[in-house]
Every structure is written in structure tokens, then in C-alpha cells.
XYZ file of C-alpha atoms in Angstrom:
323
model
C -63.651 -64.914 -11.378
C -62.082 -65.776 -14.704
C -64.426 -66.724 -17.520
C -64.656 -70.427 -18.413
C -64.589 -71.140 -22.148
C -66.047 -74.192 -23.916
C -65.846 -75.659 -27.370
C -68.359 -77.992 -29.255
C -67.045 -81.487 -29.905
C -68.775 -82.785 -33.067
C -67.825 -86.368 -32.396
C -69.438 -86.490 -29.019
C -72.038 -83.932 -29.908
C -71.339 -82.108 -26.617
C -69.594 -79.005 -25.231
C -66.242 -79.484 -23.573
C -64.314 -77.147 -21.341
C -61.188 -75.542 -22.873
C -58.205 -76.332 -20.735
C -55.477 -73.587 -20.896
C -51.958 -74.999 -20.891
C -49.557 -73.393 -18.346
C -46.608 -73.417 -20.742
C -48.521 -71.517 -23.329
C -49.705 -69.043 -20.703
C -46.142 -68.477 -19.490
C -44.920 -67.892 -23.049
C -47.716 -65.417 -23.661
C -46.985 -63.500 -20.445
C -43.254 -63.437 -21.150
C -43.808 -62.162 -24.663
C -46.105 -59.472 -23.335
C -43.576 -58.311 -20.732
C -40.728 -58.237 -23.244
C -42.837 -56.227 -25.676
C -43.882 -53.828 -22.907
C -40.282 -53.384 -21.740
C -39.117 -52.774 -25.300
C -41.876 -50.267 -25.862
C -41.085 -48.528 -22.591
C -37.364 -48.327 -23.429
C -38.103 -46.885 -26.866
C -40.504 -44.371 -25.322
C -37.983 -43.246 -22.711
C -35.122 -43.143 -25.222
C -37.037 -41.178 -27.842
C -38.752 -38.972 -25.252
C -35.493 -38.257 -23.444
C -33.757 -37.479 -26.725
C -36.338 -35.076 -28.121
C -38.195 -33.872 -25.025
C -36.838 -32.340 -21.766
C -38.136 -33.310 -18.371
C -38.919 -30.566 -15.795
C -35.801 -31.577 -13.863
C -33.641 -31.291 -16.984
C -35.141 -27.905 -17.758
C -34.328 -26.718 -14.206
C -30.759 -28.053 -14.463
C -30.324 -26.398 -17.851
C -31.499 -23.045 -16.463
C -29.109 -23.436 -13.530
C -26.221 -24.258 -15.876
C -26.978 -21.187 -18.025
C -27.035 -19.036 -14.890
C -23.712 -20.479 -13.721
C -22.135 -19.767 -17.124
C -23.369 -16.162 -16.880
C -21.961 -15.830 -13.351
C -18.655 -17.258 -14.523
C -18.450 -14.705 -17.351
C -19.182 -11.905 -14.876
C -16.511 -13.273 -12.523
C -13.977 -13.276 -15.358
C -14.802 -9.654 -16.213
C -14.472 -8.633 -12.557
C -11.114 -10.416 -12.330
C -9.945 -8.586 -15.456
C -10.991 -5.259 -13.943
C -9.286 -6.111 -10.636
C -6.097 -7.136 -12.456
C -6.105 -3.862 -14.418
C -6.584 -1.732 -11.291
C -3.973 -3.713 -9.364
C -1.465 -3.426 -12.229
C -1.946 0.351 -12.195
C -1.352 0.478 -8.424
C 1.750 -1.720 -8.797
C 3.145 0.581 -11.495
C 2.602 3.669 -9.355
C 4.004 1.875 -6.322
C 7.256 1.060 -8.139
C 7.586 4.239 -10.217
C 6.400 6.851 -7.699
C 5.903 5.803 -4.078
C 8.884 3.508 -3.580
C 11.101 5.753 -5.701
C 10.150 8.851 -3.688
C 10.874 7.168 -0.377
C 14.118 5.647 -1.707
C 12.909 2.038 -1.489
C 13.828 -0.610 -4.057
C 11.016 -1.461 -6.529
C 9.442 -4.901 -6.139
C 10.450 -7.190 -9.057
C 7.706 -8.340 -11.417
C 8.667 -11.968 -10.786
C 8.017 -11.543 -7.072
C 4.649 -9.889 -7.616
C 3.339 -12.484 -10.098
C 5.068 -15.640 -8.868
C 3.000 -18.838 -8.930
C 2.705 -21.566 -6.345
C 5.284 -24.371 -6.482
C 5.437 -27.716 -4.692
C 2.407 -29.969 -4.217
C -0.419 -29.789 -6.733
C -2.897 -27.696 -4.744
C -5.603 -28.161 -7.416
C -5.667 -31.963 -7.451
C -9.073 -32.061 -5.779
C -10.543 -30.187 -8.758
C -9.586 -32.917 -11.252
C -12.130 -35.396 -12.659
C -14.951 -32.992 -13.534
C -16.354 -32.097 -16.953
C -14.989 -28.543 -16.628
C -11.921 -29.319 -14.517
C -9.549 -27.415 -16.799
C -11.707 -24.290 -16.640
C -12.146 -24.529 -12.857
C -8.409 -25.057 -12.248
C -7.504 -22.167 -14.564
C -9.878 -19.803 -12.736
C -8.645 -20.975 -9.330
C -5.027 -20.320 -10.319
C -5.963 -16.885 -11.609
C -7.748 -15.975 -8.369
C -4.870 -17.290 -6.224
C -2.299 -15.249 -8.176
C -4.494 -12.167 -7.902
C -4.808 -12.654 -4.137
C -1.033 -13.103 -3.815
C -0.403 -9.897 -5.772
C -2.826 -8.089 -3.460
C -0.966 -9.421 -0.393
C 2.412 -8.324 -1.839
C 1.007 -4.870 -2.661
C -0.574 -4.558 0.783
C 2.768 -5.291 2.461
C 4.459 -2.785 0.152
C 1.958 -0.074 1.118
C 2.513 -0.881 4.804
C 6.231 -0.369 4.210
C 5.572 2.880 2.329
C 3.399 4.125 5.232
C 6.280 3.531 7.651
C 8.745 5.239 5.269
C 6.339 8.167 4.819
C 6.015 8.592 8.569
C 9.803 8.503 8.921
C 10.161 10.954 6.020
C 7.670 13.299 7.668
C 9.667 13.163 10.914
C 12.854 13.909 8.960
C 11.269 16.881 7.185
C 10.037 18.280 10.512
C 13.425 17.692 12.130
C 15.624 19.366 9.506
C 16.452 22.959 10.672
C 14.650 24.620 7.773
C 13.649 28.127 8.930
C 15.502 31.312 9.801
C 15.858 31.493 13.621
C 15.082 35.244 13.700
C 12.100 36.565 11.746
C 12.733 39.155 9.046
C 10.490 41.685 10.851
C 12.865 41.662 13.831
C 16.056 41.560 11.775
C 18.204 44.709 11.633
C 20.580 43.166 9.121
C 22.406 39.963 8.266
C 25.800 40.960 9.629
C 28.002 38.097 8.529
C 27.790 34.774 6.745
C 29.574 31.432 6.753
C 33.206 31.499 5.529
C 36.444 33.397 5.964
C 35.767 36.665 7.849
C 37.661 39.360 9.709
C 37.720 38.804 13.486
C 36.258 41.856 15.313
C 38.826 41.590 18.099
C 42.061 40.490 16.415
C 41.233 41.876 12.941
C 42.715 38.688 11.471
C 40.952 36.586 8.842
C 39.627 33.337 10.237
C 36.855 30.832 9.560
C 33.426 32.005 10.674
C 31.414 28.787 11.201
C 27.916 30.250 11.277
C 25.706 33.218 10.409
C 25.273 36.421 12.460
C 21.800 37.997 12.601
C 21.863 41.540 14.011
C 18.777 42.306 16.128
C 17.977 44.354 19.231
C 18.525 42.741 22.607
C 15.470 40.679 23.605
C 14.466 39.801 20.018
C 12.754 36.345 19.978
C 14.793 33.389 18.731
C 12.916 30.392 17.306
C 13.786 26.707 16.967
C 14.522 25.982 13.319
C 13.343 22.342 13.487
C 11.801 19.713 15.770
C 14.169 18.227 18.304
C 15.344 17.939 21.908
C 17.308 20.632 23.731
C 20.761 19.160 24.204
C 22.279 22.140 26.008
C 21.069 25.477 27.428
C 24.054 26.948 29.276
C 27.130 29.176 29.018
C 29.764 26.477 29.436
C 31.244 26.698 25.950
C 34.061 29.182 25.254
C 33.033 32.207 23.233
C 29.360 31.317 22.749
C 28.103 32.832 26.030
C 24.532 31.828 26.787
C 23.702 29.364 24.059
C 21.307 26.551 23.137
C 21.969 23.377 21.173
C 19.054 21.389 19.751
C 19.525 17.794 18.633
C 17.147 17.271 15.705
C 18.074 13.655 15.084
C 19.234 12.243 11.743
C 22.678 13.755 12.504
C 21.461 17.397 12.633
C 22.249 19.800 15.515
C 21.544 23.548 15.556
C 23.316 26.087 17.816
C 22.036 29.522 18.960
C 24.719 31.657 20.680
C 25.153 34.965 22.598
C 21.614 34.826 24.006
C 20.275 37.291 26.532
C 18.220 34.541 28.238
C 16.632 31.128 27.634
C 13.024 30.091 27.208
C 13.766 26.340 27.310
C 15.750 23.926 29.424
C 17.878 20.852 28.803
C 16.063 17.698 27.552
C 12.964 19.717 26.632
C 11.288 18.666 23.374
C 10.648 21.560 20.991
C 8.978 21.990 17.608
C 9.940 24.141 14.661
C 8.916 27.741 15.339
C 8.861 27.418 19.157
C 10.284 30.390 21.080
C 13.513 29.133 22.687
C 15.366 32.304 23.764
C 16.143 35.953 23.173
C 18.917 37.775 21.333
C 21.749 39.108 23.525
C 25.463 39.859 23.457
C 26.908 37.381 25.953
C 30.238 35.631 25.493
C 32.680 36.734 22.807
C 30.375 39.223 21.099
C 30.827 42.784 19.880
C 27.114 43.754 19.726
C 23.658 42.221 20.213
C 23.157 39.524 17.589
C 22.380 35.829 17.147
C 25.218 33.578 16.064
C 23.631 30.529 14.381
C 25.336 27.276 13.378
C 24.249 23.910 11.980
C 26.089 20.617 12.446
C 25.578 17.508 10.313
C 27.138 14.313 11.675
C 29.415 16.427 13.883
C 30.642 18.669 11.067
C 29.699 22.370 10.743
C 27.876 23.153 7.483
C 26.639 26.379 5.895
C 23.211 27.339 7.352
C 22.347 29.323 4.211
C 21.124 26.104 2.573
C 18.447 25.504 5.243
C 16.038 28.448 4.947
C 13.605 27.017 2.407
C 10.897 26.761 5.080
C 10.558 30.475 5.871
C 11.880 32.695 3.078
C 10.523 33.618 -0.327
C 12.876 33.237 -3.318
C 13.441 37.022 -3.321
C 14.232 37.105 0.414
C 16.557 34.138 0.060
C 18.453 35.766 -2.816
C 18.988 38.925 -0.754
C 20.147 36.869 2.223
C 22.506 34.894 0.004
C 23.975 38.094 -1.405
C 24.610 39.589 2.043
C 25.960 36.350 3.486
C 28.548 36.082 0.713
C 30.147 39.421 1.552
C 33.545 38.978 3.238
C 32.972 41.552 5.946
C 33.727 41.558 9.656
C 31.892 39.121 11.903
C 30.422 40.140 15.260
C 32.042 37.316 17.262
């Protein structure tokens, strides 16, 4: 219960009850509330300005951590860009050059993204400019990676094709040096053993005993293994692809048959003296795009430089051929 207050009335010589006026009470309460609100506002304003709340401290720590992560992300992007630039340089200057592919232009590798503003949703934030800049940087880096990945896929295909080509080229001597009696005649104008007239000798003659192994000089498919070509006797033709065909003539017998796939170094037949031949030997020819070419240029896969020089010297002699 609220206390009742009295005052002494000297005129009536008696105590009278103090009556509190409602208007005065309302004014007092209002003044109190205004003062309390003002005090509270000042307390919050000053406290918030000079003192941090636990929530603000947590947010500040989180912001500091995010700034640190962003710096680390930037450093990682710089490292990735450096590594990728090195790969791009090697790709253009070494890999694509070696496999005879056109280098990828710098503009294509580092092109941006045109059309609609893809970063519009990142606008309106305190750090929008920073966020958009980082997003663009990441997108360009990803695009460069995609371009480089496709380039390496292309290089892998070219390398596989190059490997097939290198295996297919007739690059070894068809008769080993251990079994070779002598290199009887080379490519060029030679004296015919039967007519004694000078005529073009389209291959190389390797003198060896009858039955000496003859090897495929490159990967390919046996196109012919018969005696149905004038002068060659028993002979084999291997289609190596890429326009190359090798021919092995005057054989004693075959070790392969038509349409058989062979690899470089496979035993395909044996030296003989069939057809238009004066003595046991292997007549060897190479065709490129249907034209006969000098086989002397295709022995890099089996001879040392010294052996090749000796072979070159003997092949250049304008002696008599054996066929």
C-alpha cells in the first residue's frame, strides 16, 4: 500500500491529508522516463563507441580471419598464374612446335567474358569491387586452365600419331650387318648384269647367303607376298602408311602372308635369288607416295654413324648391280 501523507493546517489546528494531483504525477513520470531514455541512449552511444560487445569482438575476429584467408587466396592465385604461364610458354614454344601445331594466341588464352554482366549479383556490398575483381581473376584463371587442358589433349593425340609415324617409317637395314657379305650396289645409275648397259637401279642390293633372315624395316601391313611382278621373283611389299611402302625382292621363301600386320624387326622372309637375279642377294626399295626414293636415308634406326658412313661410301660406287 502506498503511504498516506498529511500536513498540519494552522488555521484549523488539525492535520489534513495531502491530495496528489494526477497532472503533476503524469508530468513527473514523463520527465522521469525522458531522463531515463536520454541516459540510456547516452550510455549505449558512449559504450558502443568506446567499448566492444562480445558479438562485435567475435565479428571483428571473423573479419580479420577472412582478410587473412583472402590474402592467402591471392598468393595462391599468383602462384597458380605463374605456373600456368610457364606451362603455356612451354606448350607454345616446345610441345606445339615439335608436333607442328600452331601456337595458341595470347588473346585466346586470356580472353575475358563478354555479354551480360555476370557479376551483377555481387554489387551492393561494402567490398563489392574487391569481390568482383577476385571473381574475374578466378574465372580468367579457370578459362586459361580449360584452354591449356584442351591443348594438352590435342598434343597427346598428335604425340600418339607421331609415335605411330616414327614406328611406321622404314628406318632399319633389312639385313643385319652380321649376316651381310657386302653391300653390292646402291641407288642410282648402274651397269645391268645381263645387258651390261647403264640403267637406273631403283633400290639397294645386299649380298648375303641364301636363307639369310630378312626383317621388316618398319611397322605396317603386308600388301603383297608373291612372285607376280616381273623381275622381282618372290617378293614382299609392306604398306607402312603415311605414304611409305617397302619392297623386299628375290626371296628364297616367305615368313609372312598378305594382310598380315608386322612390326619393325619382325622376320618376314629369307634371302634368295629368284626372279631376275645374278646371285643370292636382297633387292630393297622404298616408295613414298608412289615414287621410288633412295633407301640410304632410312637407316638411322639400326646403324652407328661409322657403319652408316661405310654403307654410304659403298652405295655411291657406280658398279654393277645384281638384278
